[in-house]
PDB file of C-alpha atoms in Angstrom:
ATOM      1  CA  UNK A 618      84.126  77.732-133.306  1.00  0.00           C
ATOM      2  CA  UNK A 619      85.422  75.296-130.706  1.00  0.00           C
ATOM      3  CA  UNK A 620      88.624  76.386-128.998  1.00  0.00           C
ATOM      4  CA  UNK A 621      90.881  73.417-128.235  1.00  0.00           C
ATOM      5  CA  UNK A 622      93.957  73.116-126.023  1.00  0.00           C
ATOM      6  CA  UNK A 623      95.853  69.854-126.438  1.00  0.00           C
ATOM      7  CA  UNK A 624      98.605  68.606-124.127  1.00  0.00           C
ATOM      8  CA  UNK A 625      99.893  72.071-123.233  1.00  0.00           C
ATOM      9  CA  UNK A 626     102.848  72.237-120.835  1.00  0.00           C
ATOM     10  CA  UNK A 627     104.887  75.230-119.701  1.00  0.00           C
ATOM     11  CA  UNK A 628     107.580  75.832-117.092  1.00  0.00           C
ATOM     12  CA  UNK A 629     109.241  78.933-115.668  1.00  0.00           C
ATOM     13  CA  UNK A 630     112.696  77.481-115.185  1.00  0.00           C
ATOM     14  CA  UNK A 631     112.238  74.589-112.781  1.00  0.00           C
ATOM     15  CA  UNK A 632     108.730  75.707-111.827  1.00  0.00           C
ATOM     16  CA  UNK A 633     106.041  73.760-113.656  1.00  0.00           C
ATOM     17  CA  UNK A 634     103.116  76.086-114.395  1.00  0.00           C
ATOM     18  CA  UNK A 635     101.163  73.751-116.711  1.00  0.00           C
ATOM     19  CA  UNK A 636     101.578  69.997-116.956  1.00  0.00           C
ATOM     20  CA  UNK A 637      99.772  68.515-119.974  1.00  0.00           C
ATOM     21  CA  UNK A 638      96.540  70.526-120.019  1.00  0.00           C
ATOM     22  CA  UNK A 639      93.672  69.474-122.322  1.00  0.00           C
ATOM     23  CA  UNK A 640      90.430  71.400-122.639  1.00  0.00           C
ATOM     24  CA  UNK A 641      87.763  72.372-125.141  1.00  0.00           C
ATOM     25  CA  UNK A 642      85.642  75.516-125.094  1.00  0.00           C
ATOM     26  CA  UNK A 643      82.342  75.092-126.924  1.00  0.00           C
ATOM     27  CA  UNK A 644      80.727  78.054-128.718  1.00  0.00           C
ATOM     28  CA  UNK A 645      77.481  79.299-127.203  1.00  0.00           C
ATOM     29  CA  UNK A 646      78.436  78.054-123.738  1.00  0.00           C
ATOM     30  CA  UNK A 647      80.012  80.081-120.934  1.00  0.00           C
ATOM     31  CA  UNK A 648      83.111  78.185-119.842  1.00  0.00           C
ATOM     32  CA  UNK A 649      84.871  79.093-116.615  1.00  0.00           C
ATOM     33  CA  UNK A 650      88.558  78.366-116.132  1.00  0.00           C
ATOM     34  CA  UNK A 651      88.617  78.160-112.366  1.00  0.00           C
ATOM     35  CA  UNK A 652      91.105  77.536-109.615  1.00  0.00           C
ATOM     36  CA  UNK A 653      93.043  79.185-106.793  1.00  0.00           C
ATOM     37  CA  UNK A 654      95.670  81.882-107.279  1.00  0.00           C
ATOM     38  CA  UNK A 655      98.832  80.343-108.676  1.00  0.00           C
ATOM     39  CA  UNK A 656      97.026  77.427-110.325  1.00  0.00           C
ATOM     40  CA  UNK A 657      98.266  78.271-113.844  1.00  0.00           C
ATOM     41  CA  UNK A 658      95.184  80.010-115.268  1.00  0.00           C
ATOM     42  CA  UNK A 659      96.928  83.159-116.518  1.00  0.00           C
ATOM     43  CA  UNK A 660      99.793  81.171-118.022  1.00  0.00           C
ATOM     44  CA  UNK A 661      97.276  79.041-119.915  1.00  0.00           C
ATOM     45  CA  UNK A 662      95.433  82.103-121.212  1.00  0.00           C
ATOM     46  CA  UNK A 663      98.685  83.697-122.379  1.00  0.00           C
ATOM     47  CA  UNK A 664      99.468  80.538-124.329  1.00  0.00           C
ATOM     48  CA  UNK A 665      95.978  80.483-125.849  1.00  0.00           C
ATOM     49  CA  UNK A 666      96.485  84.091-126.955  1.00  0.00           C
ATOM     50  CA  UNK A 667      99.976  83.503-128.344  1.00  0.00           C
ATOM     51  CA  UNK A 668     101.766  85.656-125.779  1.00  0.00           C
ATOM     52  CA  UNK A 669     103.673  82.587-124.563  1.00  0.00           C
ATOM     53  CA  UNK A 670     104.814  79.593-126.624  1.00  0.00           C
ATOM     54  CA  UNK A 671     104.173  76.276-124.855  1.00  0.00           C
ATOM     55  CA  UNK A 672     107.001  73.861-124.142  1.00  0.00           C
ATOM     56  CA  UNK A 673     104.785  71.242-125.751  1.00  0.00           C
ATOM     57  CA  UNK A 674     101.198  70.970-126.981  1.00  0.00           C
ATOM     58  CA  UNK A 675      99.208  73.355-129.147  1.00  0.00           C
ATOM     59  CA  UNK A 676      96.073  75.492-129.463  1.00  0.00           C
ATOM     60  CA  UNK A 677      93.506  74.888-132.218  1.00  0.00           C
ATOM     61  CA  UNK A 678      90.249  76.391-133.424  1.00  0.00           C
ATOM     62  CA  UNK A 679      87.832  73.899-134.969  1.00  0.00           C
ATOM     63  CA  UNK A 680      90.758  71.513-135.356  1.00  0.00           C
ATOM     64  CA  UNK A 681      92.978  73.959-137.263  1.00  0.00           C
ATOM     65  CA  UNK A 682      96.177  75.549-135.899  1.00  0.00           C
ATOM     66  CA  UNK A 683      95.787  79.083-134.553  1.00  0.00           C
ATOM     67  CA  UNK A 684      97.942  81.906-135.927  1.00  0.00           C
ATOM     68  CA  UNK A 685      98.038  85.686-135.555  1.00  0.00           C
ATOM     69  CA  UNK A 686      95.495  86.201-138.351  1.00  0.00           C
ATOM     70  CA  UNK A 687      92.977  83.968-136.531  1.00  0.00           C
ATOM     71  CA  UNK A 688      93.643  85.718-133.220  1.00  0.00           C
ATOM     72  CA  UNK A 689      92.885  89.064-134.884  1.00  0.00           C
ATOM     73  CA  UNK A 690      89.219  88.061-134.587  1.00  0.00           C
ATOM     74  CA  UNK A 691      89.519  87.382-130.866  1.00  0.00           C
ATOM     75  CA  UNK A 692      88.853  89.656-127.931  1.00  0.00           C
ATOM     76  CA  UNK A 693      91.012  89.673-124.798  1.00  0.00           C
ATOM     77  CA  UNK A 694      90.492  91.282-121.410  1.00  0.00           C
ATOM     78  CA  UNK A 695      93.691  90.991-119.333  1.00  0.00           C
ATOM     79  CA  UNK A 696      93.783  90.803-115.568  1.00  0.00           C
ATOM     80  CA  UNK A 697      96.085  93.835-115.474  1.00  0.00           C
ATOM     81  CA  UNK A 698      94.787  97.165-116.743  1.00  0.00           C
ATOM     82  CA  UNK A 699      95.444  97.487-120.472  1.00  0.00           C
ATOM     83  CA  UNK A 700      94.067 101.024-120.926  1.00  0.00           C
ATOM     84  CA  UNK A 701      95.606 104.404-121.737  1.00  0.00           C
ATOM     85  CA  UNK A 702      95.067 106.534-118.590  1.00  0.00           C
ATOM     86  CA  UNK A 703      94.891 109.938-120.284  1.00  0.00           C
ATOM     87  CA  UNK A 704      92.649 108.887-123.177  1.00  0.00           C
ATOM     88  CA  UNK A 705      88.911 109.724-123.039  1.00  0.00           C
ATOM     89  CA  UNK A 706      86.561 106.762-122.628  1.00  0.00           C
ATOM     90  CA  UNK A 707      84.906 106.903-126.041  1.00  0.00           C
ATOM     91  CA  UNK A 708      88.140 107.483-127.903  1.00  0.00           C
ATOM     92  CA  UNK A 709      89.655 104.515-126.093  1.00  0.00           C
ATOM     93  CA  UNK A 710      87.019 102.076-127.373  1.00  0.00           C
ATOM     94  CA  UNK A 711      87.178 103.553-130.893  1.00  0.00           C
ATOM     95  CA  UNK A 712      90.964 103.147-130.907  1.00  0.00           C
ATOM     96  CA  UNK A 713      90.830  99.457-129.986  1.00  0.00           C
ATOM     97  CA  UNK A 714      88.099  98.803-132.547  1.00  0.00           C
ATOM     98  CA  UNK A 715      90.225 100.408-135.264  1.00  0.00           C
ATOM     99  CA  UNK A 716      93.202  98.258-134.271  1.00  0.00           C
ATOM    100  CA  UNK A 717      91.057  95.327-135.396  1.00  0.00           C
ATOM    101  CA  UNK A 718      90.297  96.880-138.776  1.00  0.00           C
ATOM    102  CA  UNK A 719      87.022  98.780-138.286  1.00  0.00           C
ATOM    103  CA  UNK A 720      86.567 102.117-140.038  1.00  0.00           C
ATOM    104  CA  UNK A 721      86.294 105.196-137.828  1.00  0.00           C
ATOM    105  CA  UNK A 722      82.553 105.445-138.482  1.00  0.00           C
ATOM    106  CA  UNK A 723      81.936 101.780-137.661  1.00  0.00           C
ATOM    107  CA  UNK A 724      84.254 101.933-134.651  1.00  0.00           C
ATOM    108  CA  UNK A 725      82.457 104.995-133.277  1.00  0.00           C
ATOM    109  CA  UNK A 726      79.034 103.412-133.724  1.00  0.00           C
ATOM    110  CA  UNK A 727      80.248 100.227-132.072  1.00  0.00           C
ATOM    111  CA  UNK A 728      81.799 102.151-129.171  1.00  0.00           C
ATOM    112  CA  UNK A 729      78.595 104.075-128.480  1.00  0.00           C
ATOM    113  CA  UNK A 730      76.506 100.889-128.512  1.00  0.00           C
ATOM    114  CA  UNK A 731      78.878  99.081-126.143  1.00  0.00           C
ATOM    115  CA  UNK A 732      79.186 101.940-123.674  1.00  0.00           C
ATOM    116  CA  UNK A 733      75.416 102.266-123.622  1.00  0.00           C
ATOM    117  CA  UNK A 734      75.086  98.526-122.956  1.00  0.00           C
ATOM    118  CA  UNK A 735      77.568  98.783-120.082  1.00  0.00           C
ATOM    119  CA  UNK A 736      75.949 101.865-118.530  1.00  0.00           C
ATOM    120  CA  UNK A 737      78.768 104.217-119.516  1.00  0.00           C
ATOM    121  CA  UNK A 738      77.280 106.281-122.333  1.00  0.00           C
ATOM    122  CA  UNK A 739      77.531 109.471-120.276  1.00  0.00           C
ATOM    123  CA  UNK A 740      81.247 108.888-119.678  1.00  0.00           C
ATOM    124  CA  UNK A 741      82.230 109.278-123.344  1.00  0.00           C
ATOM    125  CA  UNK A 742      84.443 112.358-122.837  1.00  0.00           C
ATOM    126  CA  UNK A 743      85.848 111.511-119.394  1.00  0.00           C
ATOM    127  CA  UNK A 744      89.500 110.603-118.949  1.00  0.00           C
ATOM    128  CA  UNK A 745      90.038 106.952-118.192  1.00  0.00           C
ATOM    129  CA  UNK A 746      92.198 107.628-115.125  1.00  0.00           C
ATOM    130  CA  UNK A 747      89.339 109.598-113.537  1.00  0.00           C
ATOM    131  CA  UNK A 748      87.071 106.555-113.493  1.00  0.00           C
ATOM    132  CA  UNK A 749      86.598 104.247-110.518  1.00  0.00           C
ATOM    133  CA  UNK A 750      88.177 100.798-110.651  1.00  0.00           C
ATOM    134  CA  UNK A 751      84.817  99.201-111.423  1.00  0.00           C
ATOM    135  CA  UNK A 752      84.144 101.568-114.326  1.00  0.00           C
ATOM    136  CA  UNK A 753      87.628 100.970-115.697  1.00  0.00           C
ATOM    137  CA  UNK A 754      86.853  97.258-115.606  1.00  0.00           C
ATOM    138  CA  UNK A 755      83.680  97.853-117.640  1.00  0.00           C
ATOM    139  CA  UNK A 756      85.643  99.997-120.080  1.00  0.00           C
ATOM    140  CA  UNK A 757      88.242  97.281-120.453  1.00  0.00           C
ATOM    141  CA  UNK A 758      85.475  94.837-121.348  1.00  0.00           C
ATOM    142  CA  UNK A 759      84.193  97.282-123.962  1.00  0.00           C
ATOM    143  CA  UNK A 760      87.633  97.450-125.601  1.00  0.00           C
ATOM    144  CA  UNK A 761      87.744  93.638-125.712  1.00  0.00           C
ATOM    145  CA  UNK A 762      84.342  93.479-127.433  1.00  0.00           C
ATOM    146  CA  UNK A 763      84.774  96.501-129.691  1.00  0.00           C
ATOM    147  CA  UNK A 764      85.301  94.490-132.906  1.00  0.00           C
ATOM    148  CA  UNK A 765      82.560  91.876-132.214  1.00  0.00           C
ATOM    149  CA  UNK A 766      85.022  89.010-131.722  1.00  0.00           C
ATOM    150  CA  UNK A 767      84.299  85.356-132.463  1.00  0.00           C
ATOM    151  CA  UNK A 768      86.281  84.230-129.401  1.00  0.00           C
ATOM    152  CA  UNK A 769      86.379  86.134-126.099  1.00  0.00           C
ATOM    153  CA  UNK A 770      89.024  85.386-123.465  1.00  0.00           C
ATOM    154  CA  UNK A 771      88.832  87.198-120.131  1.00  0.00           C
ATOM    155  CA  UNK A 772      91.342  86.886-117.296  1.00  0.00           C
ATOM    156  CA  UNK A 773      89.791  87.520-113.841  1.00  0.00           C
ATOM    157  CA  UNK A 774      87.075  89.863-115.195  1.00  0.00           C
ATOM    158  CA  UNK A 775      85.237  89.997-111.849  1.00  0.00           C
ATOM    159  CA  UNK A 776      88.216  91.012-109.720  1.00  0.00           C
ATOM    160  CA  UNK A 777      87.369  94.007-107.536  1.00  0.00           C
ATOM    161  CA  UNK A 778      83.834  94.447-108.865  1.00  0.00           C
ATOM    162  CA  UNK A 779      80.786  95.173-106.727  1.00  0.00           C
ATOM    163  CA  UNK A 780      77.690  92.942-107.069  1.00  0.00           C
ATOM    164  CA  UNK A 781      75.950  95.322-109.498  1.00  0.00           C
ATOM    165  CA  UNK A 782      78.969  95.414-111.802  1.00  0.00           C
ATOM    166  CA  UNK A 783      79.301  91.611-111.598  1.00  0.00           C
ATOM    167  CA  UNK A 784      75.651  91.252-112.659  1.00  0.00           C
ATOM    168  CA  UNK A 785      76.071  93.696-115.566  1.00  0.00           C
ATOM    169  CA  UNK A 786      79.241  92.037-116.826  1.00  0.00           C
ATOM    170  CA  UNK A 787      77.638  88.604-116.486  1.00  0.00           C
ATOM    171  CA  UNK A 788      74.686  89.735-118.615  1.00  0.00           C
ATOM    172  CA  UNK A 789      77.073  90.943-121.324  1.00  0.00           C
ATOM    173  CA  UNK A 790      78.873  87.597-121.377  1.00  0.00           C
ATOM    174  CA  UNK A 791      75.594  85.678-121.542  1.00  0.00           C
ATOM    175  CA  UNK A 792      74.488  87.789-124.522  1.00  0.00           C
ATOM    176  CA  UNK A 793      77.708  86.945-126.393  1.00  0.00           C
ATOM    177  CA  UNK A 794      77.369  83.245-125.638  1.00  0.00           C
ATOM    178  CA  UNK A 795      73.729  83.189-126.782  1.00  0.00           C
ATOM    179  CA  UNK A 796      74.857  84.805-130.040  1.00  0.00           C
ATOM    180  CA  UNK A 797      77.226  81.857-130.621  1.00  0.00           C
ATOM    181  CA  UNK A 798      80.452  83.411-129.364  1.00  0.00           C
ATOM    182  CA  UNK A 799      83.117  81.205-127.774  1.00  0.00           C
ATOM    183  CA  UNK A 800      83.641  82.589-124.253  1.00  0.00           C
ATOM    184  CA  UNK A 801      86.361  81.521-121.813  1.00  0.00           C
ATOM    185  CA  UNK A 802      86.971  83.414-118.593  1.00  0.00           C
ATOM    186  CA  UNK A 803      89.127  82.713-115.593  1.00  0.00           C
ATOM    187  CA  UNK A 804      88.420  83.315-111.933  1.00  0.00           C
ATOM    188  CA  UNK A 805      89.693  82.211-108.543  1.00  0.00           C
ATOM    189  CA  UNK A 806      86.417  83.418-106.961  1.00  0.00           C
ATOM    190  CA  UNK A 807      84.724  80.063-107.356  1.00  0.00           C
ATOM    191  CA  UNK A 808      81.352  80.653-105.755  1.00  0.00           C
ATOM    192  CA  UNK A 809      81.013  84.151-107.226  1.00  0.00           C
ATOM    193  CA  UNK A 810      80.618  82.686-110.729  1.00  0.00           C
ATOM    194  CA  UNK A 811      78.681  79.563-109.710  1.00  0.00           C
ATOM    195  CA  UNK A 812      75.468  80.808-111.321  1.00  0.00           C
ATOM    196  CA  UNK A 813      77.242  81.979-114.486  1.00  0.00           C
ATOM    197  CA  UNK A 814      79.297  78.979-115.612  1.00  0.00           C
ATOM    198  CA  UNK A 815      77.717  76.306-117.766  1.00  0.00           C
ATOM    199  CA  UNK A 816      80.914  74.343-118.342  1.00  0.00           C
ATOM    200  CA  UNK A 817      83.896  74.473-116.020  1.00  0.00           C
ATOM    201  CA  UNK A 818      87.550  73.583-116.243  1.00  0.00           C
ATOM    202  CA  UNK A 819      89.102  73.524-112.778  1.00  0.00           C
ATOM    203  CA  UNK A 820      92.879  73.792-112.471  1.00  0.00           C
ATOM    204  CA  UNK A 821      95.128  73.106-109.507  1.00  0.00           C
ATOM    205  CA  UNK A 822      98.923  73.337-109.597  1.00  0.00           C
ATOM    206  CA  UNK A 823      99.043  73.262-113.372  1.00  0.00           C
ATOM    207  CA  UNK A 824      96.747  70.288-113.937  1.00  0.00           C
ATOM    208  CA  UNK A 825      93.075  69.813-114.754  1.00  0.00           C
ATOM    209  CA  UNK A 826      91.361  68.333-111.700  1.00  0.00           C
ATOM    210  CA  UNK A 827      87.738  68.702-112.802  1.00  0.00           C
ATOM    211  CA  UNK A 828      85.923  69.549-116.016  1.00  0.00           C
ATOM    212  CA  UNK A 829      82.528  69.209-117.639  1.00  0.00           C
ATOM    213  CA  UNK A 830      79.016  70.672-117.443  1.00  0.00           C
ATOM    214  CA  UNK A 831      78.602  72.208-113.998  1.00  0.00           C
ATOM    215  CA  UNK A 832      75.113  70.783-113.447  1.00  0.00           C
ATOM    216  CA  UNK A 833      76.340  67.246-114.161  1.00  0.00           C
ATOM    217  CA  UNK A 834      79.400  67.624-111.944  1.00  0.00           C
ATOM    218  CA  UNK A 835      77.317  68.847-109.028  1.00  0.00           C
ATOM    219  CA  UNK A 836      74.729  66.097-109.419  1.00  0.00           C
ATOM    220  CA  UNK A 837      77.423  63.406-109.661  1.00  0.00           C
ATOM    221  CA  UNK A 838      79.391  64.654-106.669  1.00  0.00           C
ATOM    222  CA  UNK A 839      79.733  62.638-103.496  1.00  0.00           C
ATOM    223  CA  UNK A 840      78.867  65.850-101.653  1.00  0.00           C
ATOM    224  CA  UNK A 841      75.150  65.790-102.553  1.00  0.00           C
ATOM    225  CA  UNK A 842      72.984  66.126 -99.443  1.00  0.00           C
ATOM    226  CA  UNK A 843      69.265  65.871 -98.780  1.00  0.00           C
ATOM    227  CA  UNK A 844      67.431  68.053 -96.301  1.00  0.00           C
ATOM    228  CA  UNK A 845      64.361  66.341 -94.816  1.00  0.00           C
ATOM    229  CA  UNK A 846      62.066  67.755 -92.164  1.00  0.00           C
ATOM    230  CA  UNK A 847      59.978  64.759 -91.070  1.00  0.00           C
ATOM    231  CA  UNK A 848      57.818  64.475 -87.960  1.00  0.00           C
ATOM    232  CA  UNK A 849      59.331  61.229 -86.741  1.00  0.00           C
ATOM    233  CA  UNK A 850      62.137  60.417 -84.336  1.00  0.00           C
ATOM    234  CA  UNK A 851      62.455  56.951 -85.848  1.00  0.00           C
ATOM    235  CA  UNK A 852      65.284  56.996 -88.404  1.00  0.00           C
ATOM    236  CA  UNK A 853      65.018  53.353 -89.406  1.00  0.00           C
ATOM    237  CA  UNK A 854      63.524  54.424 -92.724  1.00  0.00           C
ATOM    238  CA  UNK A 855      67.083  55.398 -93.718  1.00  0.00           C
ATOM    239  CA  UNK A 856      68.345  51.826 -93.342  1.00  0.00           C
ATOM    240  CA  UNK A 857      67.136  50.863 -96.812  1.00  0.00           C
ATOM    241  CA  UNK A 858      69.592  53.311 -98.453  1.00  0.00           C
ATOM    242  CA  UNK A 859      73.053  51.768 -98.414  1.00  0.00           C
ATOM    243  CA  UNK A 860      75.793  54.317 -97.886  1.00  0.00           C
ATOM    244  CA  UNK A 861      73.467  57.111 -96.740  1.00  0.00           C
ATOM    245  CA  UNK A 862      74.768  58.860 -93.627  1.00  0.00           C
ATOM    246  CA  UNK A 863      73.250  61.427 -91.304  1.00  0.00           C
ATOM    247  CA  UNK A 864      75.349  64.593 -91.488  1.00  0.00           C
ATOM    248  CA  UNK A 865      73.352  66.594 -88.944  1.00  0.00           C
ATOM    249  CA  UNK A 866      70.132  66.310 -87.010  1.00  0.00           C
ATOM    250  CA  UNK A 867      68.179  69.105 -85.345  1.00  0.00           C
ATOM    251  CA  UNK A 868      64.632  68.681 -83.989  1.00  0.00           C
ATOM    252  CA  UNK A 869      62.650  67.175 -86.888  1.00  0.00           C
ATOM    253  CA  UNK A 870      65.208  68.084 -89.577  1.00  0.00           C
ATOM    254  CA  UNK A 871      67.785  65.586 -90.721  1.00  0.00           C
ATOM    255  CA  UNK A 872      70.489  66.278 -93.297  1.00  0.00           C
ATOM    256  CA  UNK A 873      71.652  63.198 -95.193  1.00  0.00           C
ATOM    257  CA  UNK A 874      74.676  62.608 -97.405  1.00  0.00           C
ATOM    258  CA  UNK A 875      73.610  60.247-100.156  1.00  0.00           C
ATOM    259  CA  UNK A 876      75.893  58.199-102.416  1.00  0.00           C
ATOM    260  CA  UNK A 877      75.896  58.716-106.176  1.00  0.00           C
ATOM    261  CA  UNK A 878      73.022  56.842-107.808  1.00  0.00           C
ATOM    262  CA  UNK A 879      70.554  57.232-104.946  1.00  0.00           C
ATOM    263  CA  UNK A 880      67.183  58.509-106.162  1.00  0.00           C
ATOM    264  CA  UNK A 881      66.163  61.476-103.956  1.00  0.00           C
ATOM    265  CA  UNK A 882      62.485  60.796-104.656  1.00  0.00           C
ATOM    266  CA  UNK A 883      62.815  57.297-103.200  1.00  0.00           C
ATOM    267  CA  UNK A 884      64.247  58.881-100.057  1.00  0.00           C
ATOM    268  CA  UNK A 885      61.280  61.245 -99.947  1.00  0.00           C
ATOM    269  CA  UNK A 886      58.833  58.342-100.288  1.00  0.00           C
ATOM    270  CA  UNK A 887      60.521  56.532 -97.393  1.00  0.00           C
ATOM    271  CA  UNK A 888      60.448  59.651 -95.219  1.00  0.00           C
ATOM    272  CA  UNK A 889      56.737  60.204 -95.965  1.00  0.00           C
ATOM    273  CA  UNK A 890      56.000  56.624 -94.974  1.00  0.00           C
ATOM    274  CA  UNK A 891      57.688  57.284 -91.605  1.00  0.00           C
ATOM    275  CA  UNK A 892      55.909  60.552 -90.827  1.00  0.00           C
ATOM    276  CA  UNK A 893      54.587  63.860 -92.144  1.00  0.00           C
ATOM    277  CA  UNK A 894      57.200  65.687 -94.250  1.00  0.00           C
ATOM    278  CA  UNK A 895      57.152  69.477 -93.830  1.00  0.00           C
ATOM    279  CA  UNK A 896      60.216  70.254 -95.940  1.00  0.00           C
ATOM    280  CA  UNK A 897      62.400  68.424 -98.423  1.00  0.00           C
ATOM    281  CA  UNK A 898      65.271  69.680-100.531  1.00  0.00           C
ATOM    282  CA  UNK A 899      68.327  68.617-102.517  1.00  0.00           C
ATOM    283  CA  UNK A 900      71.475  70.564-101.653  1.00  0.00           C
ATOM    284  CA  UNK A 901      74.124  70.326-104.378  1.00  0.00           C
ATOM    285  CA  UNK A 902      77.753  71.118-103.571  1.00  0.00           C
ATOM    286  CA  UNK A 903      79.190  74.553-104.315  1.00  0.00           C
ATOM    287  CA  UNK A 904      82.103  75.054-106.692  1.00  0.00           C
ATOM    288  CA  UNK A 905      84.401  75.388-103.700  1.00  0.00           C
ATOM    289  CA  UNK A 906      83.204  72.055-102.363  1.00  0.00           C
ATOM    290  CA  UNK A 907      83.653  70.429-105.783  1.00  0.00           C
ATOM    291  CA  UNK A 908      87.212  71.741-105.896  1.00  0.00           C
ATOM    292  CA  UNK A 909      88.054  70.439-102.433  1.00  0.00           C
ATOM    293  CA  UNK A 910      86.543  67.076-103.323  1.00  0.00           C
ATOM    294  CA  UNK A 911      88.587  66.908-106.523  1.00  0.00           C
ATOM    295  CA  UNK A 912      91.947  67.695-104.906  1.00  0.00           C
ATOM    296  CA  UNK A 913      91.466  65.686-101.694  1.00  0.00           C
ATOM    297  CA  UNK A 914      93.112  62.244-101.811  1.00  0.00           C
ATOM    298  CA  UNK A 915      90.516  59.479-101.879  1.00  0.00           C
ATOM    299  CA  UNK A 916      87.742  61.670-103.255  1.00  0.00           C
ATOM    300  CA  UNK A 917      85.110  59.923-105.363  1.00  0.00           C
ATOM    301  CA  UNK A 918      84.196  62.420-108.054  1.00  0.00           C
ATOM    302  CA  UNK A 919      82.372  60.558-110.807  1.00  0.00           C
ATOM    303  CA  UNK A 920      84.773  59.886-113.710  1.00  0.00           C
ATOM    304  CA  UNK A 921      81.990  60.140-116.289  1.00  0.00           C
ATOM    305  CA  UNK A 922      81.497  63.816-115.515  1.00  0.00           C
ATOM    306  CA  UNK A 923      85.024  64.894-114.700  1.00  0.00           C
ATOM    307  CA  UNK A 924      88.685  64.296-115.317  1.00  0.00           C
ATOM    308  CA  UNK A 925      91.007  64.186-112.322  1.00  0.00           C
ATOM    309  CA  UNK A 926      94.739  64.735-112.433  1.00  0.00           C
ATOM    310  CA  UNK A 927      96.970  61.726-112.058  1.00  0.00           C
ATOM    311  CA  UNK A 928     100.564  61.286-111.023  1.00  0.00           C
ATOM    312  CA  UNK A 929     102.596  63.230-108.481  1.00  0.00           C
ATOM    313  CA  UNK A 930     101.528  66.653-107.313  1.00  0.00           C
ATOM    314  CA  UNK A 931     103.780  69.667-107.060  1.00  0.00           C
ATOM    315  CA  UNK A 932     104.713  70.941-103.609  1.00  0.00           C
ATOM    316  CA  UNK A 933     102.196  73.421-102.219  1.00  0.00           C
ATOM    317  CA  UNK A 934     102.866  76.929-103.505  1.00  0.00           C
ATOM    318  CA  UNK A 935     105.222  75.820-106.289  1.00  0.00           C
ATOM    319  CA  UNK A 936     103.053  77.501-108.908  1.00  0.00           C
ATOM    320  CA  UNK A 937     102.797  80.804-107.032  1.00  0.00           C
ATOM    321  CA  UNK A 938     104.361  84.019-108.213  1.00  0.00           C
ATOM    322  CA  UNK A 939     105.318  84.025-111.878  1.00  0.00           C
ATOM    323  CA  UNK A 940     103.595  80.707-112.557  1.00  0.00           C
ATOM    324  CA  UNK A 941     100.171  82.242-112.604  1.00  0.00           C
TER     325      UNK A 941
END
């Protein structure tokens, strides 16, 4: 079920939080809604979930309008804790599953399976407020998945997690995507989720500045660099590649920024003709670098792989605070 957002705009008074946002989340693919704090990610998620009504635009699922009955089949993990502190862990998951219509027997079976998957089976009878922050985050994920939702929306699920917890949560999200679930999660920790996202939607000051398959965006970026360790001081072999520039040079290693469309293997052939090549590699830009490229005036992100915002930009910090 493809989740679609079309032309969504929202303002908090005179503060524009979202300014005509369009995106599509494909089932079976992990889609990251990324951007700095204050970019508008949480506002967008609240609109998707029906908590806020947009000033204009709408949310659709497979082309049909979304209502409360459709959202009953969705799972949501908020950025803020949405748990009952005094309730035992197992009872908490059972309760949320029953809110979505499961019988007590089915809810209990589902809760035990989820807590086992998340490494919390031994915590069944513990009070929620006695858990560490990381364990509470895992528990919150379990409550979001308790009813086996068709669509999963998670707001900053990796906030405050250690690397082990990040890996475990990532595995759970991958499993849901492989099963055909529609998964959208937000994060401002760009490079933390670089190896998890398949598609990305990058937001800055309420507008989409970059979107598409991550692999394609990285390959099409103007920030692609080649690392060549060639036993030759003569760099004339680079002259045949128009637009290629030497970024750094140390001993026999040269790092080259290559323009979009340059074949790295042709560069390798030229380097081998000039001298013995000990090392060769293609360094693709990180998510942080893609973001900086997208929001920097005069950047040359390939339009075929991304969609950059147009028009005037809001003053820095205008979307901070309530416009999250």
